[in-house]
């Protein structure tokens, strides 16, 4: 792994180009959570009664927070990176400078994490404005930290997909067959308790499940020791995905 | 003069395809060295190994005393690359393209700004400083690529077909700038399919074909040695070849038949032309021999695919 501080330069390049997209992306990042919170939270929440003594929105918000990070960072490393690699040949220019292929890919992952963090924080802001407050200030800060870990994980996984993708269409397999089901199997919208055993097992194989569990605990400030295991799953998985993602992208970039 | 690039039995394979097949060459400091060849000859693959973006499969390749390797940041830092494809950052303006690239080379911001102002002047793009890339013509984009390649004050410039698709004005401007750089002591490596470009810019060239070097030398000498001074093209039916060749045998020309044309390569073109008038041949053309003749003679006049 030939990584260096130049990751930051690649991140900076993305930040400079972001200036032009900042308004539309902020709007999307704000409207999407509103859509979830209003339809599911208020619409469906009306039928749900209390969840652990609190309104449904308290159950929903922590899950939607991490899933919006998942979505943003995934899409950035799928479509964003693919356009830069294939259509704009940006990576070819980059690796002809002292920036290595590893720096370039890691820089894009860092960027996707940032995008995820922006989405997640905007969503938290909306929730707070709606009166759904995290347990404490510490909870909010820990949630931001969690978003970074979740972002690295899903950005790296998306990099692996991008590294083998012949075209945009290929991404549909990943988003429709893996990411979207993950949203429904990970306990974002409803608790997993009443799933049959095999579904529970399946959901444990989905990294988002672990992120949602941690997020919910941090949001309410009610921790339990099992969370360490959830965190380890995310940490180990993201280290592996980061390593493989960079290696596979490098193989595609350097010929 | 010291050697900047030295290749020994350099090989590059992509799977079962051998793109560069054991070539050896040396490039001296402050010269312009050209790789000529048809599409797929291995020119781009060779220069990509020199500027460290493509790993060497076999043989040795030393650049500035160091082995060329994709992780060799020191070599990348002293090299400027003008790529074949217009690989500019379309999300950014002209100025942003340059400032972002200056970061990649660790150039401090103040110095980068000064350098960008100079370079925009050098490639005559000052008026386009804040334009988006979409708003530039192909010629302007190529000039911006030249400016970008010069940000790091490179000791070595690799220009991979730098004038493909340009109109004559834009092409001459780029040639002038490249010559100007050479006069400042920069080493220039050029790949091209345009023989005129090679004659305009290069001190020495190699002609590549199917991954191998066919010929190496100084452009004008190569023309003289391989072809002579003049070329006479005669368009006559093939059946008359023998007769004409015999009639002109006293001029000791080389000859070659390709398609509808019989080519004569000679030193004394004027004498030959007088003889042609005497013979009352109509469909002929006399012109100075060029690198293109050498190229076509060596690589074959047939279509290469």
Short mmCIF file of C-alpha atoms in Angstrom, two decimals, chain A residues 2-6 9-10 12-13 16-17 19-21 87-90 92-100 102-103 250 253-255, chain B residues 12 14 48 51-55 70-71 73 76-77 79 81 85-93 96 100-101 103-106 132 148:
data_model
loop_
_atom_site.label_atom_id
_atom_site.label_comp_id
_atom_site.label_asym_id
_atom_site.label_seq_id
_atom_site.Cartn_x
_atom_site.Cartn_y
_atom_site.Cartn_z
CA UNK A 2 1.68 3.12 -1.24
CA UNK A 3 -0.37 5.66 0.72
CA UNK A 4 0.74 9.18 1.57
CA UNK A 5 -0.51 12.56 2.77
CA UNK A 6 -1.43 13.27 -0.89
CA UNK A 9 -4.87 16.72 -2.28
CA UNK A 10 -7.29 14.34 -3.97
CA UNK A 12 -9.22 18.86 -1.99
CA UNK A 13 -9.73 18.41 -5.73
CA UNK A 16 -13.05 22.41 -5.34
CA UNK A 17 -15.29 20.70 -7.88
CA UNK A 19 -18.61 24.06 -5.16
CA UNK A 20 -20.75 23.70 -8.25
CA UNK A 21 -22.91 20.92 -6.88
CA UNK A 87 -15.38 9.36 -18.64
CA UNK A 88 -13.02 12.04 -17.43
CA UNK A 89 -9.79 10.01 -17.27
CA UNK A 90 -9.02 11.88 -14.09
CA UNK A 92 -4.92 8.66 -15.49
CA UNK A 93 -3.82 12.25 -15.00
CA UNK A 94 -3.47 11.75 -11.26
CA UNK A 95 -1.19 8.76 -11.37
CA UNK A 96 1.19 10.57 -13.73
CA UNK A 97 1.92 12.95 -10.83
CA UNK A 98 3.51 12.05 -7.47
CA UNK A 99 -0.01 11.03 -6.35
CA UNK A 100 -0.08 7.22 -6.35
CA UNK A 102 -3.57 4.19 -3.80
CA UNK A 103 -3.59 7.87 -2.79
CA UNK A 250 -5.15 -0.22 -8.51
CA UNK A 253 -5.91 1.68 -13.06
CA UNK A 254 -2.36 0.45 -13.64
CA UNK A 255 -1.76 -1.60 -16.71
CA UNK B 12 5.92 -4.96 -22.10
CA UNK B 14 -0.50 -7.28 -21.70
CA UNK B 48 4.11 5.24 -20.34
CA UNK B 51 7.04 8.21 -17.08
CA UNK B 52 6.30 5.49 -14.54
CA UNK B 53 2.58 4.86 -14.98
CA UNK B 54 2.94 1.41 -16.48
CA UNK B 55 5.06 -1.37 -14.97
CA UNK B 70 5.08 3.00 -10.76
CA UNK B 71 5.92 3.90 -7.17
CA UNK B 73 7.42 9.48 -7.01
CA UNK B 76 7.06 11.59 -11.54
CA UNK B 77 7.90 14.80 -9.75
CA UNK B 79 8.39 14.78 -15.36
CA UNK B 81 3.21 14.64 -19.21
CA UNK B 85 -6.26 12.00 -24.66
CA UNK B 86 -7.60 15.32 -23.48
CA UNK B 87 -7.75 14.40 -19.82
CA UNK B 88 -8.75 17.68 -18.22
CA UNK B 89 -10.93 18.06 -15.17
CA UNK B 90 -14.29 19.08 -16.67
CA UNK B 91 -15.76 20.01 -13.29
CA UNK B 92 -13.17 22.73 -12.85
CA UNK B 93 -12.23 25.99 -14.57
CA UNK B 96 -8.72 25.49 -10.98
CA UNK B 100 -5.39 21.56 -8.21
CA UNK B 101 -2.63 19.97 -10.26
CA UNK B 103 -1.12 20.63 -5.23
CA UNK B 104 -0.34 17.18 -6.55
CA UNK B 105 3.27 18.29 -7.00
CA UNK B 106 3.48 19.92 -3.54
CA UNK B 132 -14.96 26.06 -17.91
CA UNK B 148 -0.43 21.71 -16.91
#
